[in-house]
C-alpha positions in Angstrom: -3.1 23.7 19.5 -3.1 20.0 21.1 -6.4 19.6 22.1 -5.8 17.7 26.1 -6.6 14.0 26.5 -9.5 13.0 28.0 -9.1 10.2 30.6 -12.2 7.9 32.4 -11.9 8.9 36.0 -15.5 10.4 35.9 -18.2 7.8 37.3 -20.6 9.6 35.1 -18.4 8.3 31.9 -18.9 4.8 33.2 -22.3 4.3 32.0 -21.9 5.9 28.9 -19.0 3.4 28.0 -21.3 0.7 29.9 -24.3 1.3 27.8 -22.0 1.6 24.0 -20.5 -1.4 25.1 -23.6 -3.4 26.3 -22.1 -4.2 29.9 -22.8 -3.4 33.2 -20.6 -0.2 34.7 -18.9 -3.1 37.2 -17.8 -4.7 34.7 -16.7 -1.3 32.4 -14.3 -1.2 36.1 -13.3 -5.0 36.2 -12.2 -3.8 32.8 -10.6 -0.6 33.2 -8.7 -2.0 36.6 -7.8 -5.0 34.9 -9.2 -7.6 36.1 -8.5 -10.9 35.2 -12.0 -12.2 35.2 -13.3 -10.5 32.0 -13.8 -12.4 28.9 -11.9 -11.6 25.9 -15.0 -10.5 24.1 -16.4 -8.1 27.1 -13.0 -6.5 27.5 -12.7 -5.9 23.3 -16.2 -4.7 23.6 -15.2 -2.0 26.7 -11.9 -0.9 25.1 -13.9 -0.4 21.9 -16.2 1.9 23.4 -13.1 3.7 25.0 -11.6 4.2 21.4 -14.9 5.6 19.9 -15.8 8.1 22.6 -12.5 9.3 22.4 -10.7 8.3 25.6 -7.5 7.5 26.0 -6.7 4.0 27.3 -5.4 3.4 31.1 -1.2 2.4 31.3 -2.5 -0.7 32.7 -4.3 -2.0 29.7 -2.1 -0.7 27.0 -0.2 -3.9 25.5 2.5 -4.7 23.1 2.0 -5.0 19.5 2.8 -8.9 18.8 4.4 -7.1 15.6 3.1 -6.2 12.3 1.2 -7.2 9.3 0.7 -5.4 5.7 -2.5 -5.9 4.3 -2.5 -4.2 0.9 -6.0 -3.3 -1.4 -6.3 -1.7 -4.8 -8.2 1.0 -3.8 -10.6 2.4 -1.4 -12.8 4.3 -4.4 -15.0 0.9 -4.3 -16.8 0.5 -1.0 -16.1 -3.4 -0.7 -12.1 -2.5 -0.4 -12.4 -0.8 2.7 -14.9 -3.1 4.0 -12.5 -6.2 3.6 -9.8 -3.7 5.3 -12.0 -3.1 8.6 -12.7 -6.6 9.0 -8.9 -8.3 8.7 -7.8 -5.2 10.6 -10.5 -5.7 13.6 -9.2 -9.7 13.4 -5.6 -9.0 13.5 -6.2 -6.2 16.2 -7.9 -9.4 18.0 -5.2 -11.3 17.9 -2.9 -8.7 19.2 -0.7 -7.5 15.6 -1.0 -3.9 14.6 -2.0 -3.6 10.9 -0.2 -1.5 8.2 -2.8 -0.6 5.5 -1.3 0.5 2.0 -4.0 1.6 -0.8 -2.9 1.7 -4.2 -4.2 4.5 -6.7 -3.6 5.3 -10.3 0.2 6.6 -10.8 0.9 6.3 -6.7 2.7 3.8 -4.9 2.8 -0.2 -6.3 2.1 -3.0 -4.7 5.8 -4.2 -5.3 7.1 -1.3 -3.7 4.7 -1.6 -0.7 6.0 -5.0 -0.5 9.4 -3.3 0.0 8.5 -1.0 2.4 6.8 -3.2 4.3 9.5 -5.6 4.7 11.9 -2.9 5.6 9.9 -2.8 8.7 9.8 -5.8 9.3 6.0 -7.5 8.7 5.2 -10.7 10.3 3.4 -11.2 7.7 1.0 -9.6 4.4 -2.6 -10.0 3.2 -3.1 -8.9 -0.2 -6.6 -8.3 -1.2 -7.7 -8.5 -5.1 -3.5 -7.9 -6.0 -1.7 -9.1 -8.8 -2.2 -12.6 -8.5 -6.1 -11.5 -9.4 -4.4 -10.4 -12.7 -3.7 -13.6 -15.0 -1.7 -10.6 -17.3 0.5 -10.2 -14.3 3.7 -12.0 -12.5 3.6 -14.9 -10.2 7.7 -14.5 -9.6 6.7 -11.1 -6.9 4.6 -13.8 -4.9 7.7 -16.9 -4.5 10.1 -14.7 -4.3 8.3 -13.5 -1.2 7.9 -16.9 -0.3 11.8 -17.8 -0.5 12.3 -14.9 1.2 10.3 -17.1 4.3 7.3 -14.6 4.3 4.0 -15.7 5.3 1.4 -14.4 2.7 -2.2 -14.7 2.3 -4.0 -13.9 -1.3 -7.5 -12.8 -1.1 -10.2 -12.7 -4.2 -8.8 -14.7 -7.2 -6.7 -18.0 -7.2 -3.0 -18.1 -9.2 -1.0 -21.4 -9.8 2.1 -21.8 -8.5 2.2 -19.7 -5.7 2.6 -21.2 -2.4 0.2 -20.0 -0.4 -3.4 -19.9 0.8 -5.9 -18.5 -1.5 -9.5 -16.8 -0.4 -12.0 -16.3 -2.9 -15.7 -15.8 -3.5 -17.5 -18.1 -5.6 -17.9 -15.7 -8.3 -19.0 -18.4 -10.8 -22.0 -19.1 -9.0 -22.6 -15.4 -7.9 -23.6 -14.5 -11.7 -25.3 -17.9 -11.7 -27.8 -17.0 -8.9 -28.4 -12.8 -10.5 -29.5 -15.0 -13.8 -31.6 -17.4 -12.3 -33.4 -14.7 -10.1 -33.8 -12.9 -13.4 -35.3 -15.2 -15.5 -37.7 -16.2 -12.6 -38.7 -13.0 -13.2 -39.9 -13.4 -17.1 -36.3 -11.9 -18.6 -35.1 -12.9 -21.8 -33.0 -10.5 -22.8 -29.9 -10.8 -19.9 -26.4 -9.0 -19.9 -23.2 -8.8 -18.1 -21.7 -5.6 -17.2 -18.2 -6.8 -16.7 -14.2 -5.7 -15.9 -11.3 -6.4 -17.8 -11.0 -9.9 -19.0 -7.3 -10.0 -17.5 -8.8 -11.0 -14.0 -9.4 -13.5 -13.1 -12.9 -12.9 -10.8 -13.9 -11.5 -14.5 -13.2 -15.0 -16.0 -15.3 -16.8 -13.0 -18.4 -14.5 -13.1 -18.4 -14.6 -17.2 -18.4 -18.6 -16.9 -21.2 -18.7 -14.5 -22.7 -15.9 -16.6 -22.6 -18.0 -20.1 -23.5 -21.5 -18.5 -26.5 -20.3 -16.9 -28.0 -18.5 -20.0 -27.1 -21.8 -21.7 -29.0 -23.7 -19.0 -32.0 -21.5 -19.0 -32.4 -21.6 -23.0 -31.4 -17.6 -23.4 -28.9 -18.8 -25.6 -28.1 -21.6 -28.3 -24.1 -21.9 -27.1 -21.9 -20.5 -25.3 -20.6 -18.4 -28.2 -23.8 -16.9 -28.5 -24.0 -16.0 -24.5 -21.2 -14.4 -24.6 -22.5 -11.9 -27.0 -23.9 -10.4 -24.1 -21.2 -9.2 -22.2 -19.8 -6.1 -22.3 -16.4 -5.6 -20.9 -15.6 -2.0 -19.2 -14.2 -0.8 -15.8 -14.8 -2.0 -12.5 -16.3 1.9 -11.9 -19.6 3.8 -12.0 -18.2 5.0 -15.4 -17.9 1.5 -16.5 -21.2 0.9 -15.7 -22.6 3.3 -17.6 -20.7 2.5 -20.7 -22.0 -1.5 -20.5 -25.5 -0.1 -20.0 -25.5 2.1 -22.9 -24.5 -1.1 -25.1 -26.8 -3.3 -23.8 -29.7 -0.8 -23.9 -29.2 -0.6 -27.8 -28.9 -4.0 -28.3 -32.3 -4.5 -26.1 -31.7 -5.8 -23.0 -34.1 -5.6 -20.0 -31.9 -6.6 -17.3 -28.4 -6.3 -16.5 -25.7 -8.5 -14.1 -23.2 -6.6 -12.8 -19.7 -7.2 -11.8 -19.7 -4.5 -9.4 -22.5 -2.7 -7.2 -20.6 0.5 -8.1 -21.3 -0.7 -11.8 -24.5 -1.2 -11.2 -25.3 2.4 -10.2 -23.6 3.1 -13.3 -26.3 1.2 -15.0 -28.7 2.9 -12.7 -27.3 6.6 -14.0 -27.4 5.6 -17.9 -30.7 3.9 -17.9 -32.4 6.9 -15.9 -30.4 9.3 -17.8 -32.2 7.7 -21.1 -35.6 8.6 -19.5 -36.4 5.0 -18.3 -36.4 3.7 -15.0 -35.1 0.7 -12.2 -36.7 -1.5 -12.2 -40.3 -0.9 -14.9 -37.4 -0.7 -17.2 -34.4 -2.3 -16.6 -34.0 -4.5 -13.6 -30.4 -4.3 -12.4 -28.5 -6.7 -10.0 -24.8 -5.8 -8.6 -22.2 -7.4 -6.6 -20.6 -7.2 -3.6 -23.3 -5.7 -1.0 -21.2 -2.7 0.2 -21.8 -0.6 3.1 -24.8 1.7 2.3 -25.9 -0.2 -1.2 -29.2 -0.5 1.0 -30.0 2.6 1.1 -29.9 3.7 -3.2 -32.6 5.0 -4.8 -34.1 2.1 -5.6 -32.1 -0.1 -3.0 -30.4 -2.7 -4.7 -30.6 -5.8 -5.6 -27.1 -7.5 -5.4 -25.2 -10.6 -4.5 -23.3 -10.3 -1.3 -19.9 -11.2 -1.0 -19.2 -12.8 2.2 -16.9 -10.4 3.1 -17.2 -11.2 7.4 -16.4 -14.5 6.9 -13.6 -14.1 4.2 -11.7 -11.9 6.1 -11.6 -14.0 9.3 -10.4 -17.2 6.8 -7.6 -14.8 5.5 -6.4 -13.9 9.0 -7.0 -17.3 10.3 -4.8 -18.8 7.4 -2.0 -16.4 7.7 -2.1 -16.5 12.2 -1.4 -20.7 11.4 1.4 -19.4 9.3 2.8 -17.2 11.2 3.1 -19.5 14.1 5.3 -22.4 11.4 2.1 -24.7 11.1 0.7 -24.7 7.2 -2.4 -23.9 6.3 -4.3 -24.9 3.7 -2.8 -24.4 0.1 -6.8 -25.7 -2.0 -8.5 -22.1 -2.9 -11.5 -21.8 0.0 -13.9 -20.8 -2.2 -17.0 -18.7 0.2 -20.5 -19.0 -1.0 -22.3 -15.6 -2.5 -26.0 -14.8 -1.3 -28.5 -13.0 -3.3 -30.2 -10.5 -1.6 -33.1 -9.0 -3.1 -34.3 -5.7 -3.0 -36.4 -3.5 -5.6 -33.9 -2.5 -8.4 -35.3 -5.7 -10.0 -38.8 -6.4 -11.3 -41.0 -8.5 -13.6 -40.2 -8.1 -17.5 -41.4 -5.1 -19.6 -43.6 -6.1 -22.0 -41.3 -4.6 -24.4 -38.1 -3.6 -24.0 -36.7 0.1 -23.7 -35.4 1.7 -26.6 -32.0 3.3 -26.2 
């Protein structure tokens, strides 16, 4: 059975939307009669907290979609997926386009034929987060045919040639460059990398970093030698395990990871082994996804810049959309370590496997 909509008439309702939204109830009703002397901010702020406490919007301040936009991720297993996805959504929401979302999964739907389907309705424009062009195995012809085809595109987390278009990436080179200098500050010798499939290219960038700073710091005689100490799995918890297990025998005491969901992997084999994060093992991820606070022990990770990303991506593709050109250089966002207690001083010796 239809469960009836609930509408705002009640001046009781007012200052629960007024405190959610952190207005004043006169201007929840400046809002809700609209009023033209509301800044953009308040009013996305009071028809925000309509949406979450489950009222339905006044006629009045229902508007047309300025049309659509496809923004397609790999997945939404790996918390930073769906955090990239809230953030162009809420900025394309902002600027008044309805977002179609299409999630990839193993044996399901392709990102060429979302492409399809999302042109047969007609998208302004796409976003495609970690795709393809992330994938230096993969085609470039998918992205300028798109192009010829007059679509506006924008390519998020890895950087192609010959595709023209604006590219959004992480520094991922210097992310595993600050995890290994925060390591060794902390007396380890012994460093790996828990990495994905050598195919993409945010793989290639983090590895880089990875060997030049173990180079730098005297943890290896070459890069040959630093390379020694990656181990190339899955971008999964699995994965993470499996690169642990490696570099536990081979007697590492601290581990970079290419993931934060690698890391707990890490976490899982290394306590499963009857040691422990951090007297052990210290372990550092990537990303900072929703929640990665709150492990047992909270960890310590790089952050992508995931807020600010998103807006570039949205900004880049708005200027598109509109006939102007943006940018075609990769904008390349700086990581942050943020330190928590999955990493600790050096063991005095290291844990055998």
């Amino acid at each position: 059975m239809r469960r009836p909509t609930t509408l705002v008439p009640v001046r009781t309702r007012l200052a629960d939307l007024a405190q959610l939204a952190g207005v004043s109830t006169a201007t929840v009703s400046r809002v809700l009669n609209g009023k033209a002397n509301v800044s953009r901010e308040t009013r996305q702020a009071v028809l925000s907290a309509l949406d979450q406490l489950g009222y339905e919007r006044p006629e009045r301040l229902k508007h047309r979609s300025a049309g659509l936009i496809g923004l397609v991720v790999p997945e939404l297993v790996n918390p930073v997926f769906p955090a990239f996805a809230q953030v162009i959504e809420d900025h394309l929401a902002d600027a008044g386009y309805t977002p179609v979302l299409c999630t990839q999964s193993p044996g399901g739907t392709t990102e060429d034929e979302y492409v399809e389907i999302l042109m047969e309705h007609g998208v302004d424009g796409i976003v495609f987060v970690s795709g393809l062009h992330a994938d230096t195995q993969a085609g470039r012809d998918r992205y300028v045919r798109l192009r010829e085809r007059g679509m506006p595109i924008v390519l998020v987390g890895g950087y192609a040639d010959g595709i023209d278009a604006p590219f959004v990436s992480a520094d991922d080179t210097q992310a595993a460059e600050l995890a290994v200098r925060h390591l060794v500050s902390l007396g380890h010798r012994r460093i790996g990398l828990a990495a994905g499939p050598t195919r993409f290219v945010p793989t290639q960038r983090k590895q880089d970093g990875f060997v030049r700073a173990l180079v730098q710091h005297g943890l290896a005689a070459d890069e040959a030698e630093a390379r020694t100490h990656v181990v190339n799995t899955l971008f999964t918890l699995e994965g993470g395990q499996a690169a642990a297990d490696e570099l536990l025998a081979s007697g590492h005491t601290a581990v970079v990871c290419a993931s934060d969901l690698m890391a707990l992997g890490v976490t899982r084999a290394v306590r499963a082994r009857g040691h422990s994060v951090p007297a052990d093992m210290s372990v550092v991820g990537y990303d900072d996804s929703p929640l990665i606070a709150f492990t047992d022990p909270p960890l310590t990770t790089v952050r992508q810049p995931v807020a600010a990303m998103g807006r570039a991506a949205v900004a880049a593709l708005l200027t598109e959309i509109s006939g102007d050109r943006a940018p075609r250089s990769e904008l390349l966002f700086q990581p942050e370590l943020v330190v928590r207690e999955s990493t600790g001083s050096a063991p005095v010796a290291a844990p055998v496997g």
